[in-house]
Coordinates of C-alpha atoms in Angstrom, one line a residue:
X1 CA -0.1 -0.3 -0.1
X2 CA 0.9 3.4 -0.6
X3 CA 1.1 6.3 1.9
X4 CA -1.4 8.5 2.3
X5 CA 0.1 11.9 1.7
X6 CA -0.8 14.8 4.3
X7 CA -2.0 17.9 3.3
X8 CA -0.4 21.1 4.9
X9 CA -2.4 23.6 6.1
X10 CA -1.6 26.9 5.1
X11 CA -0.2 29.4 7.1
X12 CA -2.7 31.9 6.8
X13 CA -5.4 29.5 7.7
X14 CA -4.7 29.8 11.4
X15 CA -4.3 33.5 11.7
X16 CA -7.8 34.0 9.9
X17 CA -9.1 31.8 12.6
X18 CA -8.0 34.0 15.4
X19 CA -9.1 37.4 13.4
X20 CA -12.9 35.6 13.4
X21 CA -12.6 34.2 17.0
X22 CA -11.5 37.6 18.5
X23 CA -14.3 39.0 20.4
X24 CA -14.7 42.2 18.1
X25 CA -15.2 39.9 15.1
X26 CA -17.7 38.7 16.5
X27 CA -19.8 41.5 18.1
X28 CA -19.6 42.8 14.9
X29 CA -21.4 40.3 13.8
X30 CA -23.9 40.0 16.2
X31 CA -24.1 43.9 15.8
X32 CA -24.9 43.6 11.8
X33 CA -27.7 41.2 12.5
X34 CA -29.5 42.8 15.2
X35 CA -29.4 45.9 13.4
X36 CA -31.2 43.6 10.4
X37 CA -33.8 43.3 12.5
X38 CA -34.0 46.6 13.6
X39 CA -33.7 47.9 10.4
X40 CA -37.3 45.8 9.4
X41 CA -38.8 47.1 12.4
X42 CA -37.5 50.8 11.4
X43 CA -39.3 50.6 8.1
X44 CA -42.4 48.9 9.8
X45 CA -42.7 51.8 12.4
X46 CA -42.2 54.5 9.2
X47 CA -44.5 52.6 6.9
X48 CA -47.5 51.4 9.0
X49 CA -47.1 54.2 12.0
X50 CA -45.9 57.5 11.0
X51 CA -46.9 57.9 7.5
X52 CA -50.2 56.9 7.8
X53 CA -50.3 59.5 10.6
X54 CA -48.5 62.4 8.8
X55 CA -50.6 61.6 5.5
X56 CA -53.6 62.5 7.5
X57 CA -52.3 65.3 9.1
X58 CA -51.4 66.7 5.9
X59 CA -54.7 65.6 3.9
X60 CA -54.2 62.0 2.8
X61 CA -50.6 62.2 0.7
X62 CA -49.6 58.6 1.3
X63 CA -45.3 59.6 1.1
X64 CA -44.6 56.3 -0.8
X65 CA -46.1 57.6 -4.1
X66 CA -45.1 61.3 -4.1
X67 CA -43.1 61.1 -7.6
X68 CA -42.0 64.0 -10.1
X69 CA -42.4 62.0 -13.7
X70 CA -39.4 63.1 -15.7
X71 CA -40.4 61.3 -18.8
X72 CA -42.8 58.8 -20.0
X73 CA -46.4 58.3 -19.2
X74 CA -48.2 59.5 -16.1
X75 CA -49.0 57.2 -13.3
X76 CA -51.0 57.1 -10.2
X77 CA -47.8 55.3 -8.7
X78 CA -44.4 54.8 -8.5
X79 CA -44.7 51.3 -9.3
X80 CA -47.0 51.7 -12.1
X81 CA -44.6 54.4 -13.6
X82 CA -41.7 52.2 -13.7
X83 CA -43.7 49.4 -15.2
X84 CA -44.6 51.9 -17.7
X85 CA -40.9 52.6 -18.6
X86 CA -41.3 56.3 -16.5
X87 CA -38.5 58.0 -15.3
X88 CA -39.5 59.3 -12.0
X89 CA -38.1 61.4 -8.8
X90 CA -39.5 59.3 -6.1
X91 CA -39.3 62.2 -3.5
X92 CA -42.1 60.5 -1.1
X93 CA -39.3 57.3 -1.3
X94 CA -36.5 59.7 -0.4
X95 CA -38.5 60.9 2.8
X96 CA -39.6 58.1 3.7
X97 CA -35.9 57.0 3.9
X98 CA -35.2 60.6 6.0
X99 CA -37.9 59.8 8.2
X100 CA -36.2 55.8 8.8
X101 CA -32.5 57.9 9.3
X102 CA -34.4 60.0 11.6
X103 CA -35.8 57.6 13.7
X104 CA -32.8 54.6 13.7
X105 CA -30.6 57.9 14.1
X106 CA -33.0 59.0 17.5
X107 CA -33.1 55.0 18.9
X108 CA -29.2 55.0 18.3
X109 CA -28.5 58.3 20.4
X110 CA -30.6 57.0 23.1
X111 CA -29.0 53.2 23.2
X112 CA -25.7 55.0 23.4
X113 CA -26.4 57.2 26.0
X114 CA -27.8 55.0 28.2
X115 CA -24.7 52.6 27.4
X116 CA -22.3 55.9 28.7
X117 CA -24.8 56.1 31.6
X118 CA -24.2 52.7 32.7
X119 CA -19.8 52.8 32.0
X120 CA -20.0 56.2 34.3
X121 CA -22.0 54.2 36.8
X122 CA -19.3 51.2 36.7
X123 CA -16.4 54.0 36.4
X124 CA -17.5 55.9 39.4
X125 CA -18.2 52.8 41.9
X126 CA -14.6 53.2 43.8
X127 CA -12.4 49.7 43.6
X128 CA -10.0 49.2 46.9
X129 CA -7.1 51.2 46.0
X130 CA -4.1 49.3 43.9
X131 CA -1.2 48.5 46.4
X132 CA 1.8 50.5 45.7
X133 CA 4.6 49.5 43.8
X134 CA 7.5 47.1 45.6
X135 CA 10.1 50.0 44.7
X136 CA 7.9 52.2 47.2
X137 CA 7.7 49.7 49.6
X138 CA 11.2 48.9 49.4
X139 CA 11.9 53.2 49.8
X140 CA 9.9 53.6 52.7
X141 CA 11.3 50.3 54.5
X142 CA 14.6 52.4 53.5
X143 CA 13.0 55.3 55.5
X144 CA 12.3 53.6 58.4
X145 CA 14.8 52.0 59.1
X146 CA 17.5 55.3 58.7
X147 CA 14.8 56.7 60.9
X148 CA 15.4 54.3 63.9
X149 CA 19.3 55.0 63.6
X150 CA 20.9 56.9 66.5
X151 CA 22.3 60.1 65.0
X152 CA 25.9 60.6 64.7

């Protein structure tokens, strides 16, 4: 029987494994996943709660269908205009994106503010003072020995 050849593991593979298993990368991945889920919630809040209320206040306008047709046939909705091949400026979709951004920025502001408050509380809690360095202890011992010697 012929011996089975051993596959050599590339050197970069160990570095990649160490990189992936670092806490920062895992935290970043968790943040991206949470952010994606949070985006779905914000989209729903804007589309299903804020836009109907704002539309009601300003006369029943649905922002998602506020657009300007630059070229092509006029249509009642953005989707109908796209299907007809019209070139449009989607002002309402842009406004929705601005509202979503404002909500996300507001939520992140309060999240960071809360975390900073938590970190300040943890930093403010006094712990036991650190022990003096060994060199200071030795200098104190020398000082004490010199103080006990009789004066000449």
